[in-house]
Coordinates of C-alpha atoms in Angstrom, one line a residue:
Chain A
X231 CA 115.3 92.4 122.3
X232 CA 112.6 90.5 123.5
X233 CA 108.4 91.9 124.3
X234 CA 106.2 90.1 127.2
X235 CA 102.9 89.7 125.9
X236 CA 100.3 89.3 128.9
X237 CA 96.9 87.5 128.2
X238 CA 94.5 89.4 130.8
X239 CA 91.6 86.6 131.1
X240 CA 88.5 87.3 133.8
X241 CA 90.1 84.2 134.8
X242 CA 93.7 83.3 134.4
X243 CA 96.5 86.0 133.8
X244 CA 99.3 84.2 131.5
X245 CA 102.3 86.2 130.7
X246 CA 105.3 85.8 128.1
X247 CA 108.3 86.7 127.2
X248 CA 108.8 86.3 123.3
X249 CA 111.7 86.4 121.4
X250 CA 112.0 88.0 117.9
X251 CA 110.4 85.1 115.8
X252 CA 107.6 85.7 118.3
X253 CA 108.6 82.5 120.1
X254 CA 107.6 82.1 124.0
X255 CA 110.7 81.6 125.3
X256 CA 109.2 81.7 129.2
X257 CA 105.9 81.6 130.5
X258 CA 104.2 81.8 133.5
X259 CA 100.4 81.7 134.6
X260 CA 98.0 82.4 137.7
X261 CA 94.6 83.8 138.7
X262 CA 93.9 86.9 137.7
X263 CA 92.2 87.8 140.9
X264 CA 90.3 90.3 139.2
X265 CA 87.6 90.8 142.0
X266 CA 90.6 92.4 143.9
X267 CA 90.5 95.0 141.7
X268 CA 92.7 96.7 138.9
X269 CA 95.1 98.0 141.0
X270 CA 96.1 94.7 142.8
X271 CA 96.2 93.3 139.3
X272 CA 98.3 96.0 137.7
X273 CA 100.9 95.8 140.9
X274 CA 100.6 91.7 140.3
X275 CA 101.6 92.4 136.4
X276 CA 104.3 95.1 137.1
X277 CA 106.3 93.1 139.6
X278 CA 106.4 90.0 137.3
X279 CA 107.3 92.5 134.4
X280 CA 110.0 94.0 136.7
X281 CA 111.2 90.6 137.8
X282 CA 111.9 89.6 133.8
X283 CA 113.8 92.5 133.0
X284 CA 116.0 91.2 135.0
X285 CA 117.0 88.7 133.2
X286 CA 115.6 89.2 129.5
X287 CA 115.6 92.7 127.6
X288 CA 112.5 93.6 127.3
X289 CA 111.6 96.7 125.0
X290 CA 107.9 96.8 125.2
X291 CA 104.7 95.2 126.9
X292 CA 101.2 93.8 125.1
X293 CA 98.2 93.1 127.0
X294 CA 95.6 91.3 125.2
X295 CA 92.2 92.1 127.5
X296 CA 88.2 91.7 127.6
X297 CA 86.8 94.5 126.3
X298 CA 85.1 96.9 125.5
X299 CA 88.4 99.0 125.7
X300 CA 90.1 101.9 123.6
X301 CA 93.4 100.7 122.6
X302 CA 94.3 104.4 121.4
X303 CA 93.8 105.6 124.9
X304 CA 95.0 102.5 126.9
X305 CA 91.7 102.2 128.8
X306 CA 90.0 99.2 130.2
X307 CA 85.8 100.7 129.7
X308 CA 84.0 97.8 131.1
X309 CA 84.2 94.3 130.7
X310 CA 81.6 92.3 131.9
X311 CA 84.4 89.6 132.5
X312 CA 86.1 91.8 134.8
X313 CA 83.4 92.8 136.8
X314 CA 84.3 96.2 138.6
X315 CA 86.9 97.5 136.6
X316 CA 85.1 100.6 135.3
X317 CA 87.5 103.0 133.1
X318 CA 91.1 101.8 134.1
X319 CA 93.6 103.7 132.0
X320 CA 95.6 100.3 132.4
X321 CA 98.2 101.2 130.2
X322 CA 99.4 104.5 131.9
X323 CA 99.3 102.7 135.2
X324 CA 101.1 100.1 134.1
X325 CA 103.8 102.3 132.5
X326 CA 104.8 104.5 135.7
X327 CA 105.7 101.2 137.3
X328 CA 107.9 99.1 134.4
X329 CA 109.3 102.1 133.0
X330 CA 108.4 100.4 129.3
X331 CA 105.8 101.2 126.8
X332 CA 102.9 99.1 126.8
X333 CA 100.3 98.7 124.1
X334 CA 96.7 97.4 124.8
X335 CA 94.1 95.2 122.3
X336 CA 90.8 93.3 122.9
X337 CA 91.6 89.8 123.8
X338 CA 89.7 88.7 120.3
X339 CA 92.1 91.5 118.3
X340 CA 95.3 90.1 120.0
X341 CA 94.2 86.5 118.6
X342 CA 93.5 87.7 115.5
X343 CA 97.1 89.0 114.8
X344 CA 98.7 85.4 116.2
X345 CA 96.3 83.7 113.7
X346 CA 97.5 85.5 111.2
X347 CA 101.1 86.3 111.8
X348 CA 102.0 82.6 113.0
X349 CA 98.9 80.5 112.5
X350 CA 95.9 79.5 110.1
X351 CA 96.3 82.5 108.4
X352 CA 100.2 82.8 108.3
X353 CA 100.7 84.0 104.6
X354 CA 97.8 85.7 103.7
X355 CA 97.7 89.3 102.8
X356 CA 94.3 89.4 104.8
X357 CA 92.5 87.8 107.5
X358 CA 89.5 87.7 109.0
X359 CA 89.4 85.8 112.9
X360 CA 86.2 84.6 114.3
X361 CA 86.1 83.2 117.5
X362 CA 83.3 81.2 118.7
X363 CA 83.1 80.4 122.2
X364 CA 80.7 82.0 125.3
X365 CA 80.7 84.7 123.1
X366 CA 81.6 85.5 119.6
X367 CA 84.5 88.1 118.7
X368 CA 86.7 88.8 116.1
X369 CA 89.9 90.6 114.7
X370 CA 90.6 92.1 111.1
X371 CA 94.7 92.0 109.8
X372 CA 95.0 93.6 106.2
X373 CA 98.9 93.0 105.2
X374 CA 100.3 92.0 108.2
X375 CA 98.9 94.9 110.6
X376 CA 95.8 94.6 112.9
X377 CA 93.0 96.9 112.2
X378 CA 92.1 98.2 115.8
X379 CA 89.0 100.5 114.2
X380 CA 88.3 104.0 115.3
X381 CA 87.3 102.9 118.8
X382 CA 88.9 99.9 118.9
X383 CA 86.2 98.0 117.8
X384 CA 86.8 96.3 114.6
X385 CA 85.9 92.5 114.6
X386 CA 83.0 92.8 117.3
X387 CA 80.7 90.4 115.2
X388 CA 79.1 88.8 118.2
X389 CA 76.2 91.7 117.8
X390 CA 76.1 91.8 113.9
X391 CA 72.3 91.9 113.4
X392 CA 71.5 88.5 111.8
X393 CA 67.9 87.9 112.4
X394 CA 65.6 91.1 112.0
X395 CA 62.6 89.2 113.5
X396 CA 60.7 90.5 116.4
X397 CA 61.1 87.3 117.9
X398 CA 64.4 86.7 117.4
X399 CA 66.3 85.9 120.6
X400 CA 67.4 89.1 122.6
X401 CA 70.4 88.1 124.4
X402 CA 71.7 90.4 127.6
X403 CA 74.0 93.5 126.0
X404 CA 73.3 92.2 122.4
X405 CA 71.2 93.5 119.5
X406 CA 68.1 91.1 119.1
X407 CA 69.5 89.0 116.7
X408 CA 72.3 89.7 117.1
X409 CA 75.2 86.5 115.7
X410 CA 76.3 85.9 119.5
X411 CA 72.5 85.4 121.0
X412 CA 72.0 82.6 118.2
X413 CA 75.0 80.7 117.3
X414 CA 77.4 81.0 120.2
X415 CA 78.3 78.2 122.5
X416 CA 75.9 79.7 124.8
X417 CA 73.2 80.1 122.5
X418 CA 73.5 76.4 121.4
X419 CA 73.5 75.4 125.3
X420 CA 70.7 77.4 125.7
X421 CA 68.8 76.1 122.7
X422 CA 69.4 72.9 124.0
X423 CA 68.2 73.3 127.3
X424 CA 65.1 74.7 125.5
X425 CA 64.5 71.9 123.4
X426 CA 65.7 69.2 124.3
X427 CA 66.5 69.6 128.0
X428 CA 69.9 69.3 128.3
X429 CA 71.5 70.7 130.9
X430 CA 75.2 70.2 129.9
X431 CA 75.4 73.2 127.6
X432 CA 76.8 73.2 123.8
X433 CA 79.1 70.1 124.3
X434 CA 75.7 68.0 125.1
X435 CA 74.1 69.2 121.8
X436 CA 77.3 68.4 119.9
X437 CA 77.5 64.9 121.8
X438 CA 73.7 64.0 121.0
X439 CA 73.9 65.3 117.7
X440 CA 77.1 63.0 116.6
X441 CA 75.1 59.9 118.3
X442 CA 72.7 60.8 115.2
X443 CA 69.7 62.8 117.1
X444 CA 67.9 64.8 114.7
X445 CA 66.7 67.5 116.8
X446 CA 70.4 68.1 118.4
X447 CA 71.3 68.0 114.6
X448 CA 68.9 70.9 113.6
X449 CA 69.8 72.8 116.4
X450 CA 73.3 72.9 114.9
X451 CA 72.2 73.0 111.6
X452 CA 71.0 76.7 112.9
X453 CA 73.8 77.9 114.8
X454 CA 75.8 76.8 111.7
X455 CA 73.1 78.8 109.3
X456 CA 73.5 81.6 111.3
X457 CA 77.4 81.8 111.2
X458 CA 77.3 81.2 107.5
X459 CA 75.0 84.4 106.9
X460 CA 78.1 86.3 109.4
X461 CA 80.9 84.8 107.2
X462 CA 79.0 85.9 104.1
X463 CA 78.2 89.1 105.0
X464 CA 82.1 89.6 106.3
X465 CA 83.4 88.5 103.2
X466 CA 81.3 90.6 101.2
X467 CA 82.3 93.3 103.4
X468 CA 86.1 93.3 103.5
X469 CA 86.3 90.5 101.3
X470 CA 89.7 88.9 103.5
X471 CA 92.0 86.1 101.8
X472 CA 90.7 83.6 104.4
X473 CA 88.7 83.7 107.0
X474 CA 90.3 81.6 110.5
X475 CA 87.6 80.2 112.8
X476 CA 88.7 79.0 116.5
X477 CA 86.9 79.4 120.1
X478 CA 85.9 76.5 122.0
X479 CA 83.1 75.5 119.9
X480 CA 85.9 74.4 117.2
X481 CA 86.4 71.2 119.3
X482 CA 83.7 70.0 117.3
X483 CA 85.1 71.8 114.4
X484 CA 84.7 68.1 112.7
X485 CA 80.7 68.9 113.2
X486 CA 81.1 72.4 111.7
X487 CA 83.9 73.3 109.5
X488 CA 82.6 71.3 106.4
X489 CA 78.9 72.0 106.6
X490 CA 79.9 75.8 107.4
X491 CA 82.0 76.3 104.3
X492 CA 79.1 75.0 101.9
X493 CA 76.5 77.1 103.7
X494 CA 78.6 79.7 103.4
X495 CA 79.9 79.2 99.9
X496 CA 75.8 79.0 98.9
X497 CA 75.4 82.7 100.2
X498 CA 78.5 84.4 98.1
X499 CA 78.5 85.8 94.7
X500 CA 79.4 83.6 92.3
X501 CA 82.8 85.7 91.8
X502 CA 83.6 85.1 95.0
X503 CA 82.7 81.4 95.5
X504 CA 85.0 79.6 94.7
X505 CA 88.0 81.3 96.3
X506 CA 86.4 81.6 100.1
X507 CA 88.7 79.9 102.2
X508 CA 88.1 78.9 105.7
X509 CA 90.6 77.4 108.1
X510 CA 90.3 76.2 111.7
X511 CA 92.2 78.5 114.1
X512 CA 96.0 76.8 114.7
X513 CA 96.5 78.0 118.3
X514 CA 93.9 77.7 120.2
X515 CA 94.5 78.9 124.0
X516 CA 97.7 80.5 122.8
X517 CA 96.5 83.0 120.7
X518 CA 95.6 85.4 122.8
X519 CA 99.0 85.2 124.7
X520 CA 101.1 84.9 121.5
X521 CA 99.0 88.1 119.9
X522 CA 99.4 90.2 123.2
X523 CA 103.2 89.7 122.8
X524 CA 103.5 90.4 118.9
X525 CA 101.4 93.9 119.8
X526 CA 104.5 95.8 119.7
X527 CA 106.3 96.4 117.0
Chain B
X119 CA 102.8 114.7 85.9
X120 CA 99.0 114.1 85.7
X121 CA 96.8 111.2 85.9
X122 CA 93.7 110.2 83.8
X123 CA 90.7 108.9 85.5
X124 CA 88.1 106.9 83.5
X125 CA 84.6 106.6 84.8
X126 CA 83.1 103.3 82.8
X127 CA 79.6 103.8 83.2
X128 CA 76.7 101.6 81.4
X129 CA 76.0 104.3 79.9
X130 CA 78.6 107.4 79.6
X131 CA 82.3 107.3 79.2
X132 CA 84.0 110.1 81.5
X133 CA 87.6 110.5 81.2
X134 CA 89.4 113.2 83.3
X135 CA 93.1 114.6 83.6
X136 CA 93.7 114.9 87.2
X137 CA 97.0 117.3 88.2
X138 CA 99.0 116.3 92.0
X139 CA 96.3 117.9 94.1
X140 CA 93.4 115.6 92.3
X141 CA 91.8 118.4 91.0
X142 CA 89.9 117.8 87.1
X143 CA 92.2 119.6 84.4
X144 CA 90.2 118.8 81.7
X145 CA 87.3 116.7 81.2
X146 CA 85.1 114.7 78.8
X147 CA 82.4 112.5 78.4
X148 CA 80.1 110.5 75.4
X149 CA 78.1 107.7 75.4
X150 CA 79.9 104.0 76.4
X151 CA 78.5 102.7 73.4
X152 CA 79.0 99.0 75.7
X153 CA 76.7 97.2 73.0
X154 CA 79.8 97.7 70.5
X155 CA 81.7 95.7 72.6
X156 CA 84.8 95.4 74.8
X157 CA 87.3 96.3 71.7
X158 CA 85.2 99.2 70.5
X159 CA 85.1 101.6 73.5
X160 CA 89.1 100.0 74.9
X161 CA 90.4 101.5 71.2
X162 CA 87.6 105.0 71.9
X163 CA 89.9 105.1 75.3
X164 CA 92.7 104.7 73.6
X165 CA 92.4 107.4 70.9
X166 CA 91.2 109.6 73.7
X167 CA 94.2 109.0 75.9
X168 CA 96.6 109.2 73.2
X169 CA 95.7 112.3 71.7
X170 CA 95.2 113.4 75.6
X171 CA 99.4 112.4 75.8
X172 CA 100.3 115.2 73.1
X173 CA 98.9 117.8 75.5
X174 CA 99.5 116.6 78.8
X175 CA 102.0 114.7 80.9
X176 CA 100.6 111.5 82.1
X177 CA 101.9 109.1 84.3
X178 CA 99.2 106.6 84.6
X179 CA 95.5 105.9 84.1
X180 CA 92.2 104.7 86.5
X181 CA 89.7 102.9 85.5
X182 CA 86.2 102.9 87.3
X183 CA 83.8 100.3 86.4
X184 CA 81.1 98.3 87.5
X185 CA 81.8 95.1 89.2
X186 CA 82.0 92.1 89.5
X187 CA 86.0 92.4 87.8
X188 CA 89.3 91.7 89.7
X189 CA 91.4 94.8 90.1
X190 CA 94.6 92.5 90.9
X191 CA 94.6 90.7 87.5
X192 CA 92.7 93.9 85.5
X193 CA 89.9 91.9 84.5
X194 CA 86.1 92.8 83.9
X195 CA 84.7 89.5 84.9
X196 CA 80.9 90.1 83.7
X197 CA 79.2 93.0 85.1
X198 CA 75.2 93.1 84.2
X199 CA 75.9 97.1 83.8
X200 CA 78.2 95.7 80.9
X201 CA 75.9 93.1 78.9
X202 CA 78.3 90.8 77.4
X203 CA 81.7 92.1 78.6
X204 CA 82.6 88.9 80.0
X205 CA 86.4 88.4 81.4
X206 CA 87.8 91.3 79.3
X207 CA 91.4 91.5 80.2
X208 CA 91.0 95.7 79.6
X209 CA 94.2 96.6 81.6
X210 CA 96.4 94.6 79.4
X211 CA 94.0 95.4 76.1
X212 CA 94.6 99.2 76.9
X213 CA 98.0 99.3 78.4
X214 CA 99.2 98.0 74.7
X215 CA 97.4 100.6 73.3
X216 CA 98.8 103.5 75.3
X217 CA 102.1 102.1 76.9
X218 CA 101.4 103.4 80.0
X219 CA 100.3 101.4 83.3
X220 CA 96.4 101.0 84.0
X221 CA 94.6 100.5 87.1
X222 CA 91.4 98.9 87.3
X223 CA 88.3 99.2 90.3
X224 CA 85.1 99.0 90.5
X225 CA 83.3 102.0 90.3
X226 CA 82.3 101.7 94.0
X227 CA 85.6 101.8 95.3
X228 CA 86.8 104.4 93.2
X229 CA 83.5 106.4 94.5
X230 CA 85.3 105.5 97.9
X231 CA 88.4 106.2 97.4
X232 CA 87.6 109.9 96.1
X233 CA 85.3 110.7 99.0
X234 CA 87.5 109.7 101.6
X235 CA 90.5 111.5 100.1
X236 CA 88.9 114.5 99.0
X237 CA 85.1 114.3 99.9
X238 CA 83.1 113.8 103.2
X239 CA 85.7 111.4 104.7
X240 CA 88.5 113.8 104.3
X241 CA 90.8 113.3 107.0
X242 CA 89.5 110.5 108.3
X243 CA 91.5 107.5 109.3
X244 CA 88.9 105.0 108.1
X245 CA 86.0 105.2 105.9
X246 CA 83.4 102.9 104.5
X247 CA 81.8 104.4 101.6
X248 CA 77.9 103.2 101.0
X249 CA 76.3 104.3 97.8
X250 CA 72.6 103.1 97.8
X251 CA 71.0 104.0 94.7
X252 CA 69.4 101.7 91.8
X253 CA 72.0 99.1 93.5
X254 CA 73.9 99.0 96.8
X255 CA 77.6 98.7 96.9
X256 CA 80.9 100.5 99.1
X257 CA 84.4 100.9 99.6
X258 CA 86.8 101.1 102.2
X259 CA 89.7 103.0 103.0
X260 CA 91.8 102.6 105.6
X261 CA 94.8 104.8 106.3
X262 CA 94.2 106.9 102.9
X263 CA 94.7 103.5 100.6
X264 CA 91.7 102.1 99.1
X265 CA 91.2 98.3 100.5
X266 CA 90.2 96.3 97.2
X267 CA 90.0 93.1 98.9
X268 CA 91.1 89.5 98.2
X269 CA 88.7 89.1 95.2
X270 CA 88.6 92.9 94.7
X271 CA 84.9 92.6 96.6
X272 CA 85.6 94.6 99.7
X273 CA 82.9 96.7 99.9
X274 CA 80.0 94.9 98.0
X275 CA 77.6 94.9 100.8
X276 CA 74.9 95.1 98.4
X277 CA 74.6 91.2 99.2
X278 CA 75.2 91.1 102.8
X279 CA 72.1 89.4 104.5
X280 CA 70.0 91.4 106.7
X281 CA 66.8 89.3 107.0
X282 CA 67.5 85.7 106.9
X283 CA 63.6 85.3 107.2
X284 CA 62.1 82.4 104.0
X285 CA 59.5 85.1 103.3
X286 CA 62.0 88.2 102.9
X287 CA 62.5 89.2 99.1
X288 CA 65.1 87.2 96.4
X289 CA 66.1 89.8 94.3
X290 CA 67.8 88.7 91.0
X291 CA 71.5 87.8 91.6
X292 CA 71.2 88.8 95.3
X293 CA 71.1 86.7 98.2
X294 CA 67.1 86.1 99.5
X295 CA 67.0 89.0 102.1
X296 CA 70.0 90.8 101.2
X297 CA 70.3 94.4 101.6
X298 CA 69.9 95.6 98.1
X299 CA 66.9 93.8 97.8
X300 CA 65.3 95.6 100.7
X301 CA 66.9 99.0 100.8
X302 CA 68.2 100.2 97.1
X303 CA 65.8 102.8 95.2
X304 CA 65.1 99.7 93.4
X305 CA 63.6 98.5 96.3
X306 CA 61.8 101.3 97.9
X307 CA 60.2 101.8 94.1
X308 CA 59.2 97.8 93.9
X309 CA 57.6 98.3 97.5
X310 CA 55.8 101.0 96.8
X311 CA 54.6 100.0 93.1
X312 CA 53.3 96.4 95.1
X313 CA 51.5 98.5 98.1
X314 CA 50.7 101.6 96.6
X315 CA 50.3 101.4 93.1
X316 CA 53.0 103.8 92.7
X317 CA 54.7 104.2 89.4
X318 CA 57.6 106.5 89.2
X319 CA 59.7 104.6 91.7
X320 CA 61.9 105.9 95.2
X321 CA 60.9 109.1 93.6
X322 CA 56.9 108.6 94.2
X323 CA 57.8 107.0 97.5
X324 CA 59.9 109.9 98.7
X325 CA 57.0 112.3 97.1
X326 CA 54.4 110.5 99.1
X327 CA 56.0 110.2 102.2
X328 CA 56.6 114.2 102.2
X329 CA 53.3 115.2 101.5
X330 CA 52.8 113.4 105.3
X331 CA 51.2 109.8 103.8
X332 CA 51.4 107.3 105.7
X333 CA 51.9 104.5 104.0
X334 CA 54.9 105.8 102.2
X335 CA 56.7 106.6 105.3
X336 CA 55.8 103.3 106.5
X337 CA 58.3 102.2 103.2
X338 CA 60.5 104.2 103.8
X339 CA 61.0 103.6 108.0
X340 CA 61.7 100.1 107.0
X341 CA 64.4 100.5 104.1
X342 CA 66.0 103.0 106.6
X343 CA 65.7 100.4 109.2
X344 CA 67.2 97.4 107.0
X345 CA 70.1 100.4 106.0
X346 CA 70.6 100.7 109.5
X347 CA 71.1 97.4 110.3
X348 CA 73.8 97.1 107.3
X349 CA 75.6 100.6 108.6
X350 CA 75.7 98.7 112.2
X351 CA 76.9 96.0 110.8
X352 CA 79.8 97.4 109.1
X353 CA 80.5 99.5 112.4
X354 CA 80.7 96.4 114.4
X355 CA 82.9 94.5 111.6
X356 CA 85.5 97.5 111.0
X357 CA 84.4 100.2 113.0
X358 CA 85.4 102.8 111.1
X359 CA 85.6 106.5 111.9
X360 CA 82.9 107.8 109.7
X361 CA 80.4 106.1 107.2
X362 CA 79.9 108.3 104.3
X363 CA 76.9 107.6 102.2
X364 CA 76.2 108.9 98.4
X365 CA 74.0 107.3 95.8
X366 CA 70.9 108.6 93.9
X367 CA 68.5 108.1 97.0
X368 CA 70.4 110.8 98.6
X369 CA 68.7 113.3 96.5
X370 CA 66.2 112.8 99.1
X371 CA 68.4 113.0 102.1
X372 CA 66.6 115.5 104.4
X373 CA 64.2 112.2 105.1
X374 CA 67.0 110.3 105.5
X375 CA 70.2 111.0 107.3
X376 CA 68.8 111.7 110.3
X377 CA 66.9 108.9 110.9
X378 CA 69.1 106.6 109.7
X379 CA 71.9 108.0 112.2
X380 CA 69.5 107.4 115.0
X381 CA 68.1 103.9 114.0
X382 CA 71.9 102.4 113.3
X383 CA 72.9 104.1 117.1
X384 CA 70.2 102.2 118.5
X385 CA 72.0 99.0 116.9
X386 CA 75.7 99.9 118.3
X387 CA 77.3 98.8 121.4
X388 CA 76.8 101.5 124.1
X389 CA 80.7 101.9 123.8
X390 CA 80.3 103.2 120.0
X391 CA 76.8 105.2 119.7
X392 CA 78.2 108.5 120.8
X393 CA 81.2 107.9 118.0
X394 CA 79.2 106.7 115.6
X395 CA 79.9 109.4 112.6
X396 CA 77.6 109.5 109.5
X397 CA 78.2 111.5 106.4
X398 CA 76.2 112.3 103.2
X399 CA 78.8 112.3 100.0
X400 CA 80.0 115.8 99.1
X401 CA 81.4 114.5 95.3
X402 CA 78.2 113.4 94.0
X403 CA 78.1 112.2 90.3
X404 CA 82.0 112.9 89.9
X405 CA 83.1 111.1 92.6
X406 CA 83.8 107.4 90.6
X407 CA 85.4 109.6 88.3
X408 CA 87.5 111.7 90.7
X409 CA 88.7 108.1 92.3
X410 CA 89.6 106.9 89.0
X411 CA 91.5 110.0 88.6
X412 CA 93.8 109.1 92.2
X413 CA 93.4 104.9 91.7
X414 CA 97.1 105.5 90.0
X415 CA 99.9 106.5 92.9

C-alpha cells in the first residue's frame, strides 16, 4: 500500500507517491495557481490523485499546507501565502472527489515529522524542527508521533516573544519581538538594508559578513543571539533529544550552526549543557513533501 | 494493588498510599531531615514503606523531588532545595531497600501530572502545568502521560528568557532576564522591597496593590506581563489545550488570573486567542504528592 503526500506551497504544488519505507517512488510538480482559487486547486489535486490510483494503491492522502489551519477539522483558516483562501475545509473537499482519507498539517509540522522520521533527527525519541527562512516555523515529534497541539499550532515559534522592549521591531502579524521579526531571513535582509544598505536581502549580509565586514558580522551576531535565546527557551520547555535547524537561511549554516550551538549552550542549565544537541536539517526542500506523505499512518 | 507516592520536599517528607482510582488511602508526613543526608532519610523511606508493605499491597513507588535530577537514570543530580544531595542514585539506593520498582520526577512534573489527571486539566488532551511560587517551574502532559523530557527538564521554564535586555535582572543560577527572575514571588517581593521598602515579600505586594496603591499594582502589571509572555510562549511552542497554573502566588489569584488571561491573549496569534484556556490548580499543596502517587503505571 502506498500514501501520496502533496506539498501545498503559495508557490509550487509537488506531489508523491511513497512507498512503505516512506520512499518517493514518483513525483511530480507544478504551480500551484493559488490565485485561481481553492477550488481549481483542489480539482488540480484530485485529478492527479485519481490519475495515480490507477496505477499505485494508494490508501490515504497528506497535505502539508501554509497555515494557520486546524488539522483536526481539515481547514485551511488563512494563509497569508495563499492569499484568498479564507476557511477551506480542504480535506472534506478533497475527500468527496478521491474517495480516500486525507489528513492535513502545517507545511512546518509535515517537515518536522520527515526530519525526524528519516532525517537529522532519525533515532531520537524527541525532536524539536526549526525552520528558518522568510519566516520562522517549527514542529514538535515526541516518540515518533507529531504533536499537532490543540489547534494545530504547536511549533509556531516565529512569534515567541524574544525581546520585551518597546522598541523592539514589530513585524506585520507578529508579536513585537517576536523571534521571526528579528532573526528571520527577512529580518536579517531588512537589518541590512537598514544598516548597511544592501538591497539583496539576507544572502548579501551573509556574503559581506564572510568577506570579513564587521557590521554584516554583528548583524548576524544578533539574529544568531536571538535564535539562541528561542533554542534555550525550547529546550527548557520540552527539553527534546535534539533540536534539527533547516530553512533557507541554513545555506550559510557554516556562518551559524557553530556560533548558535555555543550561544545557545551559554543560556542552558548547567544540567542540561552539555547534552543539547543541534543538527542541520538533512532534507532540505523535501521535507515538506516527504512529511505530507508519512502524515498517514 | 496500591501505589506509594513520596513528596521529597526541602523541608517535609509526605508519603501517600494511593488505591486504582488515585485517591490518598493513608497518609503521612515529618520533617526531610535533608541535612542528615541522602542515606538518612532513603533508609526513613525505606522503614516507612516497609512497614507500609505489611498493611498494604503495593506495586510500586513515586518519588517527587526538586530538580535538577534525571528521572531516566533515577538520579538526584544537585538540587539547591537539597544542600549537598549531589548525584544520589536514590532509585537504586531505595529499590534495594524495599525490592520493589521506584520512579523518580521532579516535583514539578509530578505537580503536572496529578493536575492534569485528576485536577484542573482533567480531561484535557494537553496540559502545561506552571507553578510560580518562591521559584518557577512546569510539566507537560500530553495524551494523559507525563513528558519528562530528554534530560528530564521538560517543563523548567523557570529559565526561559523573557527579556534579553543587559539591564534586566540576573537572578542566581538563572539566566539574566529569565522568567523566575522577573515573575516568581521571589521576584515580586525583591521588587517591591527595592521600590517600596516592603518587607514581608509578594505578600506585602499583593496587600498593597489591594488596598488600591499604585505603585504596587505597577509590580504586579509587570510580573503578570512577563508571565504572560512565558504562557504565550508555551502556547506558541506546544499549544496546548489548557494551561493550568498553581504555586503559592495563587493565594492571591483574584488579582491575577484574569489579567493574566487577557495580557497572554493579546500575545497569541488571532487564530489561538479565542482557544486560549487558563486554569488555576484545583490540588494545591497535595498535588506533587498526588503525582507521585500515579508516576508508577
Amino acid at each position: 500500500m502506498h500514501t501520496i503526500g502533496i506539498d501545498l506551497g503559495g508557490t509550487n504544488l509537488r506531489i508523491g507517491v511513497f512507498n512503505e519505507q516512506g520512499e518517493i517512488i514518483n513525483e511530480q510538480s507544478q504551480p500551484t495557481e493559488a490565485a485561481k482559487g481553492p477550488q481549481y486547486v483542489i480539482n488540480q489535486m484530485a485529478e492527479i490523485i485519481n490519475q495515480l490510483k490507477a496505477t499505485y494503491k494508494i490508501k490515504a492522502i497528506g497535505i502539508g499546507s501554509p497555515g494557520p489551519l486546524n488539522p483536526h477539522d481539515g481547514i485551511i483558516i488563512e494563509p497569508p501565502n495563499l492569499p484568498g483562501w479564507v476557511n477551506i475545509p480542504i480535506v472534506q473537499l478533497l475527500e468527496e472527489k478521491i474517495s480516500l482519507p486525507v489528513k492535513l498539517e502545517n507545511d512546518a509540522n509535515a517537515a518536522a515529522l520527515a526530519e525526524a522520521t528519516l532525517g537529522a533527527g532519525k533515532g531520537a525519541s524527541s525532536v524539536f524542527f526549526i525552520t528558518v527562512s522568510t519566516g520562522i516555523g517549527g514542529g514538535y515529534v515526541l516518540n515518533g508521533e507529531l504533536v499537532s497541539g490543540a489547534q494545530g499550532s504547536c511549533g509556531e515559534i516565529g512569534n515567541m516573544i524574544v525581546n520585551p522592549s518597546p522598541d523592539a521591531y514589530h513585524g506585520p502579524g507578529l508579536n513585537k519581538g517576536a523571534l521571526e521579526g528579528l532573526a528571520s531571513g527577512t529580518a536579517i535582509g531588512r537589518i541590512g538594508k537598514e544598516r548597511l544598505n544592501i538591497t539583496n536581502g539576507a544572502q548579501g549580509v551573509f556574503h559581506l559578513a564572510e568577506q570579513g565586514n564587521k557590521e554584516a558580522q554583528a548583524i548576524l551576531d544578533e539574529a544568531i543571539n536571538y535564535l539562541a535565546i528561542g533554542l534555550a527557551n525550547i529546550v527548557h520547555t520540552v527539553n527534546p533529544e535534539i533540536i534539527v535547524i533547516g530553512g533557507g537561511v541554513m545555506k550559510s549554516k557554516h556562518l551559524i550552526v557553530e556560533p548558535l550551538i555555543e550561544k545557545t549552550k551559554g543560556y542552558l542549565y548547567p544540567s542540561l549543557k552539555e547534552d543539547f544537541v543541534l543538527k542541520p536539517a538533512l532534507l532540505d526542500q523535501k521535507a515538506g513533501l516527504i512529511g505530507a506523505g508519512l502524515l498517514p499512518k
